Coordinates of C-alpha atoms and ligand atoms in Angstrom, one line a residue:
Chain A
X1216 CA -10.1 -22.4 5.2
X1217 CA -12.7 -24.7 3.8
X1218 CA -12.6 -28.7 6.1
X1219 CA -10.7 -30.0 2.8
X1220 CA -8.5 -27.7 2.9
X1221 CA -7.5 -27.8 6.0
X1222 CA -7.2 -31.2 5.5
X1223 CA -4.6 -30.9 3.3
X1224 CA -2.6 -28.4 4.8
X1225 CA -2.9 -30.9 8.3
X1226 CA -1.8 -33.6 6.2
X1227 CA 0.9 -31.5 4.2
X1228 CA 2.3 -30.4 7.4
X1229 CA 2.2 -34.1 9.1
X1230 CA 4.4 -35.2 6.0
X1231 CA 6.6 -32.4 5.8
X1232 CA 7.4 -33.0 9.5
X1233 CA 7.8 -36.4 9.5
X1234 CA 10.4 -36.1 6.4
X1235 CA 14.0 -36.4 8.1
X1236 CA 12.6 -40.2 8.9
X1237 CA 11.4 -40.9 5.7
X1238 CA 14.3 -39.9 3.6
X1239 CA 18.3 -39.6 3.4
X1240 CA 20.7 -37.1 3.9
X1241 CA 20.5 -35.5 0.6
X1242 CA 16.9 -35.6 0.7
X1243 CA 16.9 -33.7 4.3
X1244 CA 19.5 -31.3 2.6
X1245 CA 16.4 -30.5 -0.1
X1246 CA 14.0 -30.3 2.2
X1247 CA 15.8 -28.3 4.4
X1248 CA 16.7 -25.9 1.3
X1249 CA 12.6 -25.6 0.5
X1250 CA 11.7 -25.0 4.0
X1251 CA 14.3 -22.1 4.4
X1252 CA 12.8 -20.6 1.0
X1253 CA 9.3 -20.9 1.8
X1254 CA 10.2 -19.1 5.2
X1255 CA 12.2 -16.7 3.6
X1256 CA 9.5 -16.2 0.5
X1257 CA 6.6 -16.2 2.4
X1258 CA 8.0 -13.6 4.9
X1259 CA 8.9 -11.7 2.1
X1260 CA 5.2 -10.8 0.6
X1261 CA 4.3 -9.6 3.7
X1262 CA 4.7 -6.4 2.2
X1263 CA 5.7 -7.3 -1.1
X1264 CA 3.1 -9.8 -2.3
X1265 CA 0.3 -7.3 -0.3
X1266 CA 1.7 -3.5 -1.2
X1267 CA 3.7 -4.6 -4.0
X1268 CA 7.1 -2.8 -2.4
X1269 CA 9.5 -5.0 -4.0
X1270 CA 12.5 -5.3 -1.7
X1271 CA 15.7 -6.6 -3.4
X1272 CA 17.7 -6.1 -0.1
X1273 CA 15.6 -9.0 2.0
X1274 CA 19.6 -10.8 2.8
X1275 CA 20.3 -8.0 4.7
X1276 CA 17.9 -9.1 7.2
X1277 CA 19.2 -12.9 6.6
X1278 CA 22.6 -11.8 7.3
X1279 CA 22.1 -10.2 10.2
X1280 CA 20.3 -12.8 11.9
X1281 CA 23.1 -15.1 10.9
X1282 CA 25.6 -12.2 12.5
X1283 CA 23.7 -12.7 15.8
X1284 CA 24.0 -16.6 16.0
X1285 CA 27.2 -16.6 14.9
X1286 CA 28.5 -14.2 17.4
X1287 CA 26.9 -15.1 20.2
X1288 CA 27.6 -19.1 19.9
X1289 CA 28.1 -20.9 22.4
X1290 CA 27.1 -17.6 24.7
X1291 CA 23.8 -17.4 24.5
X1292 CA 21.6 -20.8 23.8
X1293 CA 19.9 -20.8 20.2
X1294 CA 16.5 -20.2 21.4
X1295 CA 17.3 -17.1 22.5
X1296 CA 20.1 -16.3 19.7
X1297 CA 17.6 -17.4 16.9
X1298 CA 14.7 -15.4 17.6
X1299 CA 17.6 -12.4 19.2
X1300 CA 18.6 -12.4 15.2
X1301 CA 14.8 -11.7 14.2
X1302 CA 14.6 -9.1 16.5
X1303 CA 17.6 -7.5 15.5
X1304 CA 16.4 -7.8 11.8
X1305 CA 13.3 -6.4 12.6
X1306 CA 14.6 -3.3 14.3
X1307 CA 16.8 -2.8 11.5
X1308 CA 13.9 -2.8 8.9
X1309 CA 11.6 -0.6 11.3
X1310 CA 15.0 1.7 11.3
X1311 CA 15.8 2.5 7.3
X1312 CA 11.7 1.8 6.7
X1313 CA 10.7 5.0 7.4
X1314 CA 13.4 6.7 4.8
X1315 CA 13.3 3.9 2.2
X1316 CA 9.7 2.8 2.3
X1317 CA 9.2 7.0 0.9
X1318 CA 10.0 6.1 -2.6
X1319 CA 8.7 3.2 -4.5
X1320 CA 8.6 1.3 -7.9
X1321 CA 12.1 0.7 -9.4
X1322 CA 13.5 3.2 -6.6
X1323 CA 12.7 1.5 -4.0
X1324 CA 14.1 -1.9 -5.4
X1325 CA 17.2 -0.3 -6.2
X1326 CA 17.5 1.5 -2.6
X1327 CA 17.1 -1.7 -1.0
X1328 CA 19.4 -3.7 -3.5
X1329 CA 22.0 -0.6 -2.4
X1330 CA 21.6 -1.0 0.9
X1331 CA 22.2 -4.8 1.7
X1332 CA 25.5 -4.1 -0.3
X1333 CA 26.1 -1.1 2.0
X1334 CA 25.4 -3.5 5.1
X1335 CA 27.5 -6.6 3.5
X1336 CA 30.6 -4.1 3.3
X1337 CA 29.9 -2.4 6.5
X1338 CA 30.3 -6.0 8.1
X1339 CA 33.0 -7.2 6.4
X1340 CA 34.9 -4.2 7.1
X1341 CA 34.3 -4.4 10.9
X1342 CA 35.3 -7.8 10.4
X1343 CA 38.4 -7.4 8.6
X1344 CA 39.3 -4.9 11.5
X1345 CA 38.6 -7.4 13.7
X1346 CA 40.6 -9.9 12.0
X1347 CA 38.1 -12.0 12.4
X1348 CA 37.1 -13.0 8.4
X1349 CA 35.8 -16.9 8.9
X1350 CA 35.2 -18.5 12.0
X1351 CA 34.6 -22.1 12.9
X1352 CA 31.7 -23.1 14.8
X1353 CA 32.0 -25.7 16.9
X1354 CA 28.7 -28.1 17.8
X1355 CA 26.2 -26.9 15.5
X1356 CA 23.1 -28.7 15.5
X1357 CA 22.3 -31.6 13.0
X1358 CA 20.2 -31.2 9.9
X1359 CA 17.4 -33.0 11.4
X1360 CA 17.0 -30.2 14.2
X1361 CA 17.6 -27.4 11.3
X1362 CA 15.2 -29.0 9.0
X1363 CA 12.5 -29.0 12.1
X1364 CA 13.6 -25.8 13.3
X1365 CA 13.1 -24.1 9.8
X1366 CA 9.8 -25.9 9.1
X1367 CA 8.4 -24.2 12.1
X1368 CA 9.7 -20.7 10.3
X1369 CA 8.4 -21.6 7.3
X1370 CA 4.7 -22.8 8.9
X1371 CA 4.8 -19.7 11.3
X1372 CA 5.7 -17.3 8.0
X1373 CA 2.8 -19.2 6.6
X1374 CA 0.1 -17.7 9.6
X1375 CA 1.3 -14.7 9.7
X1376 CA 1.1 -13.3 6.2
X1377 CA -2.1 -15.4 5.5
X1378 CA -3.3 -13.3 9.4
X1379 CA -2.0 -9.9 7.8
X1380 CA -4.0 -10.7 4.8
X1381 CA -7.0 -11.3 6.2
X1382 CA -6.4 -7.9 8.6
X1383 CA -7.1 -4.1 8.1
X1384 CA -3.9 -4.0 7.3
X1385 CA -3.8 -6.5 4.7
X1386 CA -6.4 -4.7 3.1
X1387 CA -4.5 -1.1 3.5
X1388 CA -1.6 -2.8 2.2
X1389 CA -3.4 -4.1 -1.0
X1390 CA -5.5 -0.1 -1.0
X1391 CA -1.5 1.3 -1.5
X1392 CA -0.3 -1.3 -4.3
X1393 CA -3.3 -0.1 -6.5
X1394 CA -2.8 3.5 -5.7
X1395 CA -1.3 5.2 -2.8
X1396 CA -2.6 8.8 -2.9
X1397 CA -6.2 7.1 -3.3
X1398 CA -5.3 5.3 -0.1
X1399 CA -4.3 7.7 2.2
X1400 CA -7.2 10.1 1.1
X1401 CA -9.3 7.4 2.3
X1402 CA -7.9 6.9 5.5
X1403 CA -5.0 4.6 5.6
X1404 CA -2.0 5.5 8.1
X1405 CA 0.2 4.2 4.7
X1406 CA 3.4 5.1 6.2
X1407 CA 2.7 3.1 9.7
X1408 CA 1.2 0.0 7.8
X1409 CA 4.1 0.1 5.1
X1410 CA 6.8 0.3 8.0
X1411 CA 5.3 -2.1 10.0
X1412 CA 4.6 -4.9 7.2
X1413 CA 8.1 -4.3 6.4
X1414 CA 9.3 -4.9 9.9
X1415 CA 7.3 -7.9 10.0
X1416 CA 8.6 -9.2 6.7
X1417 CA 12.4 -9.1 8.3
X1418 CA 12.1 -10.9 11.6
X1419 CA 11.4 -14.4 10.0
X1420 CA 14.1 -14.2 7.9
X1421 CA 16.7 -13.0 10.4
X1422 CA 15.5 -16.1 12.5
X1423 CA 16.2 -18.2 9.3
X1424 CA 19.4 -16.4 8.8
X1425 CA 20.6 -17.4 12.1
X1426 CA 19.6 -21.3 11.7
X1427 CA 21.5 -21.2 8.1
X1428 CA 24.7 -19.8 9.2
X1429 CA 24.7 -23.5 11.1
X1430 CA 24.4 -25.3 8.3
X1431 CA 27.9 -26.0 8.4
X1432 CA 30.9 -25.6 10.7
X1433 CA 33.0 -23.0 8.4
X1434 CA 31.0 -19.2 8.5
X1435 CA 31.9 -17.0 6.1
X1436 CA 30.0 -13.3 5.9
X1437 CA 30.3 -13.0 2.3
X1438 CA 28.2 -16.4 1.8
X1439 CA 25.0 -14.6 4.3
X1440 CA 25.0 -11.8 2.9
X1441 CA 25.1 -12.8 -0.9
X1442 CA 22.7 -10.7 -2.7
X1443 CA 21.2 -14.1 -4.9
X1444 CA 19.7 -14.9 -2.0
X1445 CA 17.6 -11.6 -2.5
X1446 CA 17.3 -12.2 -6.1
X1447 CA 16.6 -15.7 -5.2
X1448 CA 13.5 -14.6 -3.0
X1449 CA 11.7 -12.2 -5.4
X1450 CA 12.0 -14.6 -8.7
X1451 CA 10.4 -17.6 -6.4
X1452 CA 7.6 -14.3 -5.3
X1453 CA 7.1 -13.6 -9.4
X1454 CA 7.0 -17.5 -10.4
X1455 CA 4.5 -18.2 -8.2
X1456 CA 2.9 -14.9 -8.3
X1457 CA 3.1 -13.1 -4.7
X1458 CA -0.7 -11.3 -4.5
X1459 CA -2.1 -15.0 -4.1
X1460 CA -1.1 -16.4 -0.5
X1461 CA 0.0 -19.6 -1.9
X1462 CA 1.6 -18.1 -4.7
X1463 CA 5.0 -17.9 -2.6
X1464 CA 5.1 -21.0 -1.1
X1465 CA 4.3 -22.8 -5.1
X1466 CA 7.2 -20.5 -6.6
X1467 CA 9.6 -21.5 -3.7
X1468 CA 9.1 -25.0 -3.7
X1469 CA 8.9 -25.3 -7.4
X1470 CA 12.3 -23.6 -7.8
X1471 CA 13.9 -25.8 -5.3
X1472 CA 12.9 -28.6 -7.2
X1473 CA 14.4 -26.8 -10.4
X1474 CA 17.6 -25.5 -8.8
X1475 CA 18.4 -29.3 -7.7
X1476 CA 17.9 -30.3 -11.3
X1477 CA 20.2 -27.6 -12.3
X1478 CA 22.8 -28.0 -9.9
X1479 CA 22.9 -31.8 -10.6
X1480 CA 22.9 -31.2 -14.6
X1481 CA 24.1 -27.9 -15.1
X1482 CA 25.5 -25.8 -12.3
X1483 CA 26.5 -22.9 -14.0
X1484 CA 23.1 -22.4 -15.7
X1485 CA 21.4 -21.7 -12.1
X1486 CA 21.4 -17.8 -12.3
X1487 CA 20.7 -17.9 -15.7
X1488 CA 18.0 -19.9 -15.2
X1489 CA 16.6 -17.4 -12.2
X1490 CA 17.4 -14.4 -14.6
X1491 CA 15.2 -15.9 -17.5
X1492 CA 12.5 -17.3 -15.0
X1493 CA 12.0 -13.6 -13.5
X1494 CA 12.3 -11.9 -17.0
X1495 CA 9.9 -14.2 -19.0
X1496 CA 7.2 -14.3 -15.6
X1497 CA 7.1 -10.5 -15.4
X1498 CA 6.7 -10.3 -19.2
X1499 CA 4.4 -12.4 -19.8
X1500 CA 2.5 -13.9 -16.3
X1501 CA 3.3 -10.4 -13.9
X1502 CA 0.5 -12.5 -12.1
X1503 CA 2.9 -15.6 -11.5
X1504 CA 1.5 -19.1 -11.8
X1505 CA -1.2 -18.3 -9.1
X1506 CA -2.0 -15.1 -11.3
X1507 CA -2.4 -16.7 -14.2
X1508 CA -4.3 -19.6 -12.9
X1509 CA -6.9 -17.7 -11.7
X1510 CA -7.7 -15.4 -14.4
X1511 CA -7.2 -17.7 -17.5
X1512 CA -7.0 -15.4 -20.6
X1513 CA -10.1 -15.1 -22.7
Chain B
X689 CA -19.3 22.9 15.5
X690 CA -18.9 25.6 12.9
X691 CA -18.0 23.5 9.8
X692 CA -15.2 24.0 7.7
X693 CA -13.6 27.7 8.1
X694 CA -10.4 28.5 5.8
X695 CA -8.6 31.5 6.6
X696 CA -5.9 33.2 4.1
X697 CA -4.4 30.1 2.6
X698 CA -2.1 30.0 0.0
X699 CA -0.2 27.6 -2.1
X700 CA 2.3 28.6 -4.7
X701 CA 3.8 25.8 -7.0
X702 CA 6.8 26.9 -8.1
X703 CA 6.5 30.7 -9.6
X704 CA 2.8 29.4 -9.9
X705 CA 0.7 31.2 -6.8
X706 CA -2.5 28.8 -7.3
X707 CA -4.0 30.0 -4.0
X708 CA -3.6 33.3 -2.5
X709 CA -5.5 34.9 0.9
X710 CA -8.4 32.6 0.5
X711 CA -11.1 32.9 2.7
X712 CA -14.0 30.3 2.9
X713 CA -16.7 29.1 5.4
X714 CA -18.9 26.0 5.1
X715 CA -21.6 25.8 7.8
X716 CA -22.7 22.2 9.0
X717 CA -25.4 21.0 6.6
X718 CA -24.5 23.2 4.1
X719 CA -24.3 22.8 0.2
X720 CA -21.9 25.4 -0.8
X721 CA -20.9 25.7 -4.2
X722 CA -17.0 26.7 -5.4
X723 CA -16.9 28.2 -9.0
X724 CA -14.2 29.3 -11.5
X725 CA -12.3 29.1 -14.6
X726 CA -9.8 26.6 -15.5
X727 CA -6.5 27.0 -13.5
X728 CA -8.4 28.9 -10.7
X729 CA -7.2 26.7 -7.8
X730 CA -10.2 25.0 -7.0
X731 CA -8.4 21.4 -7.1
X732 CA -5.7 22.9 -5.1
X733 CA -7.9 24.3 -2.4
X734 CA -9.9 20.7 -2.0
X735 CA -5.9 19.1 -1.9
X736 CA -4.8 21.6 0.7
X737 CA -8.3 21.2 2.8
X738 CA -7.8 17.0 2.4
X739 CA -4.0 17.0 2.9
X740 CA -2.6 15.9 -0.2
X741 CA -1.2 19.4 -0.3
X742 CA 0.4 21.8 2.5
X743 CA -0.5 25.0 2.4
X744 CA 2.1 27.7 2.4
X745 CA 0.4 29.8 4.8
X746 CA -2.9 30.3 6.8
X747 CA -5.1 28.0 8.7
X748 CA -7.8 25.8 8.5
X749 CA -9.9 24.3 10.9
X750 CA -13.4 21.6 10.7
X751 CA -15.3 21.5 13.8
X752 CA -13.5 23.7 15.9
X753 CA -9.9 21.6 15.0
X754 CA -7.3 22.8 12.8
X755 CA -6.5 20.2 10.4
X756 CA -3.8 22.5 8.0
X757 CA -0.9 20.4 8.1
X758 CA -2.3 17.3 8.7
X759 CA -1.6 14.0 6.9
X760 CA -4.4 13.2 4.6
X761 CA -5.5 10.0 6.6
X762 CA -5.8 12.0 9.6
X763 CA -8.4 14.3 7.9
X764 CA -10.3 11.9 7.0
X765 CA -10.2 10.4 10.3
X766 CA -11.8 13.9 11.7
X767 CA -14.9 13.4 8.8
X768 CA -13.4 14.7 6.0
X769 CA -14.1 13.3 2.2
X770 CA -13.0 14.2 -1.3
X771 CA -13.5 12.7 -4.6
X772 CA -10.9 13.4 -7.3
X773 CA -11.9 15.5 -10.6
X774 CA -9.3 13.2 -12.5
X775 CA -10.7 9.6 -10.7
X776 CA -8.5 7.6 -8.9
X777 CA -10.0 3.9 -8.7
X778 CA -8.3 0.7 -7.2
X779 CA -8.5 -0.1 -10.5
X780 CA -7.8 -4.0 -10.6
X781 CA -10.3 -4.3 -7.1
X782 CA -14.1 -4.7 -7.9
X783 CA -16.6 -1.9 -7.3
X784 CA -17.1 -3.2 -3.9
X785 CA -14.1 -3.8 -2.2
X786 CA -13.3 -0.2 -3.8
X787 CA -16.1 1.2 -1.3
X788 CA -15.7 -1.3 1.3
X789 CA -12.3 -0.4 1.8
X790 CA -13.5 3.5 2.4
X791 CA -15.6 2.0 5.3
X792 CA -13.0 -0.1 6.4
X793 CA -11.2 3.0 7.1
X794 CA -12.3 6.3 7.0
X795 CA -13.6 8.4 10.0
X796 CA -12.7 7.3 13.6
X797 CA -14.1 5.9 15.4
X798 CA -14.1 2.9 13.0
X799 CA -17.1 1.6 11.8
X800 CA -18.7 -1.3 13.1
X801 CA -20.5 -2.5 10.1
X802 CA -18.3 -1.5 6.8
X803 CA -20.1 -4.9 5.0
X804 CA -23.5 -2.6 5.4
X805 CA -21.9 0.8 5.1
X806 CA -21.0 -0.2 1.4
X807 CA -23.9 -2.0 0.5
X808 CA -26.1 1.3 1.5
X809 CA -23.3 3.7 -0.4
X810 CA -23.7 1.2 -3.5
X811 CA -27.0 1.4 -3.5
X812 CA -27.3 5.0 -3.2
X813 CA -24.9 5.8 -5.9
X814 CA -26.8 3.8 -8.3
X815 CA -23.6 1.1 -8.3
X816 CA -25.4 -2.1 -6.8
X817 CA -25.4 -3.9 -10.2
X818 CA -21.4 -2.8 -11.3
X819 CA -20.3 -4.5 -7.4
X820 CA -18.5 -7.5 -9.1
X821 CA -17.2 -5.5 -11.8
X822 CA -13.1 -4.4 -11.9
X823 CA -13.2 -0.6 -11.1
X824 CA -11.0 0.3 -14.2
X825 CA -13.7 -1.8 -16.3
X826 CA -16.2 1.1 -15.5
X827 CA -17.7 3.9 -17.7
X828 CA -16.7 7.4 -16.8
X829 CA -19.8 8.2 -15.3
X830 CA -19.8 5.7 -13.7
X831 CA -16.7 5.6 -12.3
X832 CA -17.5 9.6 -10.8
X833 CA -20.2 7.7 -9.3
X834 CA -17.6 5.4 -7.8
X835 CA -15.9 8.1 -6.5
X836 CA -18.8 9.6 -4.4
X837 CA -19.9 5.9 -3.0
X838 CA -16.4 5.5 -1.5
X839 CA -16.1 9.4 -0.5
X840 CA -19.5 8.4 1.4
X841 CA -18.6 5.5 2.7
X842 CA -15.5 6.7 4.8
X843 CA -18.4 8.1 7.1
X844 CA -17.5 11.6 6.4
X845 CA -19.6 14.8 7.6
X846 CA -17.9 16.9 5.2
X847 CA -17.3 15.6 1.3
X848 CA -15.7 17.8 -1.3
X849 CA -16.9 17.1 -4.6
X850 CA -14.6 17.9 -7.7
X851 CA -16.5 18.0 -11.1
X852 CA -18.7 15.1 -10.8
X853 CA -20.8 16.1 -13.6
X854 CA -18.1 17.1 -16.2
X855 CA -18.1 14.9 -19.1
X856 CA -21.6 14.0 -18.5
X857 CA -24.4 14.4 -20.5
X858 CA -27.2 16.2 -20.3
X859 CA -29.3 13.2 -18.8
X860 CA -26.5 12.0 -16.3
X861 CA -26.0 15.3 -15.1
X862 CA -29.6 15.6 -14.4
X863 CA -29.2 11.7 -12.7
X864 CA -26.1 12.9 -10.7
X865 CA -28.2 16.2 -9.3
X866 CA -30.5 14.0 -8.0
X867 CA -28.0 11.9 -6.4
X868 CA -26.3 14.5 -4.9
X869 CA -29.2 16.1 -3.4
X870 CA -30.5 13.3 -1.8
X871 CA -27.1 12.3 -0.5
X872 CA -27.2 16.0 1.0
X873 CA -30.4 15.4 2.4
X874 CA -30.5 11.8 3.7
X875 CA -27.0 11.7 5.3
X876 CA -26.9 15.3 6.6
X877 CA -23.9 15.7 4.9
X878 CA -21.8 19.1 4.5
X879 CA -21.0 19.3 1.0
X880 CA -18.4 21.8 -1.1
X881 CA -19.1 21.4 -4.8
X882 CA -16.9 22.2 -7.7
X883 CA -18.3 22.1 -10.6
X884 CA -18.3 24.2 -14.3
X885 CA -21.7 23.1 -15.3
X886 CA -22.7 26.4 -13.7
X887 CA -26.5 25.7 -13.9
X888 CA -26.1 22.9 -12.1
X889 CA -24.6 24.6 -9.0
X890 CA -27.1 27.3 -9.2
X891 CA -29.7 24.7 -8.8
X892 CA -27.6 23.0 -5.9
X893 CA -26.2 25.3 -3.6
X894 CA -27.3 27.6 -1.1
X895 CA -24.2 29.7 -1.3
X896 CA -21.3 29.9 -4.1
X897 CA -18.0 31.3 -4.0
X898 CA -15.9 32.2 -6.7
X899 CA -12.5 31.6 -7.6
X900 CA -10.2 33.4 -9.9
X901 CA -6.1 33.0 -10.4
X902 CA -6.1 31.8 -6.5
X903 CA -8.3 34.2 -4.9
X904 CA -11.7 34.6 -3.7
X905 CA -13.5 37.4 -5.9
X906 CA -17.0 36.7 -5.1
X907 CA -19.6 35.0 -2.8
X908 CA -23.0 35.0 -2.3
X909 CA -26.3 33.3 -3.5
X910 CA -26.7 31.8 -6.5
X911 CA -28.9 34.3 -8.2
X912 CA -26.2 37.5 -6.8
X913 CA -23.5 35.8 -8.1
X914 CA -25.4 35.2 -11.8
X915 CA -25.3 38.8 -12.0
X916 CA -22.3 39.6 -10.9
X917 CA -20.4 41.2 -13.1
X918 CA -16.4 40.3 -12.0
X919 CA -18.0 36.7 -12.0
X920 CA -18.8 37.0 -15.8
X921 CA -15.8 38.9 -16.8
X922 CA -13.3 36.1 -15.2
X923 CA -15.6 33.5 -17.1
X924 CA -15.5 35.2 -20.1
X925 CA -12.1 36.7 -19.6
X926 CA -11.0 33.0 -19.4
X927 CA -12.9 31.6 -22.3
X928 CA -10.4 31.1 -25.5
Ligands
ADP2107 N1 1.1 19.7 -8.8 C1 0.9 21.1 -9.4 N2 2.4 21.3 -9.9 C2 2.5 22.6 -10.5 N3 1.2 23.3 -10.5 C3 0.4 22.9 -10.1 C4 0.2 21.5 -9.8 N4 -1.1 21.7 -9.5 C5 -2.2 22.5 -9.8 N5 -0.9 23.4 -10.2 C6 -1.4 24.9 -10.9 O1 -2.3 25.2 -10.0 C7 -2.8 26.2 -10.6 C8 -4.3 25.9 -9.8 O2 -4.8 24.5 -10.6 P1 -6.0 23.5 -10.2 O3 -6.5 23.7 -8.8 O4 -6.0 22.4 -10.8 O5 -6.9 24.8 -11.1 P2 -8.8 24.2 -11.3 O6 -8.9 23.1 -10.5 O7 -9.1 25.3 -10.5 O8 -8.8 23.9 -12.5 C9 -2.9 26.1 -12.5 O9 -2.2 26.9 -12.6 C10 -2.2 24.7 -12.0 O10 -1.6 24.5 -13.3
MG2108 MG1 -9.7 21.3 -10.8

């Protein structure tokens, strides 16, 4: 990082940390959304932005983390429950990673989507069998606390993603994106790298899910396993341009603003706008905003 | 240290027997030529040695170690690299990054100065001037040299070279022969070279092995092979 970029990042972080004291409750909700989506999208890009394995199932990790926190509510302290949620999400990714990461391209996209749905219905069925489909949570933390914790996770995600991109792991994952056969032939242990990156990209979303489950005192499983969360992550990454480290941050912030405008003016339009943006970028600017800026067309 | 030893290797694709009972020895430091008409099984043999394909039968050892059944990255770690007949560059990456990746992975223990290895490989293959260009923008002749640069940069001791002269004009073939000769000398590489251009192979190799329909039908010094009736028959028979 150049000194100027370092100063800019420090200033942005200081400003983000001061947000709860600068804005009202509505502003804080938006800031919490922004921190959440940055954390999710940047984590997703650890595999999606390097190796271009497009997971459409990240909500499963988010939902599992949420479940860990909710089911251990008032049993485990949050500082234990939230990281535990991340670990469970990571362990789940590790388990499904070996078979799932053998398929690529559209098959991987569909498989991850299917697994997330499977997890959702498995959880719903268990809940129904136990007669506990929704829960009331007493004594959830206030939005200021949730925001600061989520901001911490967003920063952590950015640091981890940056470290991965600079490491041999990141280089190997880029080789996987370019040509998997060539990659393994020159010595990249592609299986291990992909699974490790997948697990790494699941941990923080698990923790974020744990925090987000506490945004309201009323908890419903359908919400934390909503596939729209996965779609939103992918759209944010694609719009920002996942191949660039800054792309997922940019895409997340931009779409948070867009969605706030839409919710205020045309709430039905959100999914449509998401779909239009996704298709538009895939067709006309597959590198996203950062990709288009980096390589101006002649 | 007994180089590469292939014994009784077989490989089928569905009903097609691409390799059958193949024996092959490549002594450390040697250049062995591998000849055969299209479809003889040369590329398949490379795939089986490098771990891209799994042999149905037989054993392969390299420097005394069994390598058959190992994953490609494990084979690369032991010091074997291959080029692809149908080139497979990392198209969107620069030529330098293509080679740098090979230097950062490849043979173990790992290279402690991959940047220097990359620069040397680019220089040896005459690609230094193209280093900043995307690999996808190179000409075919340049992409063939990039295949070699990448293979060399892995730090491999044995390089499997698959038709790097195919599609090149006479001047380019001569240049490529020079380059391969120098790689062999300066880097003490062991080379197994598949080539269609028979004269090229005659000049380069000390020993030649001829594959025909998945089987070894002849082997020996270039002069002997050139006069072998079975070889000319196999070649002429396969010609349209
Ligand atoms: N992946 C594959 N699937 C099916 N058949 C294959 C495959 N690879 C090679 N073959 C067949 O195996 C035989 C040997 O091919 P190959 O090794 O490419 O020959 P060569 O390199 O000597 O031209 C051919 O008949 C070819 O069609
Ligand atoms: Mg071939």
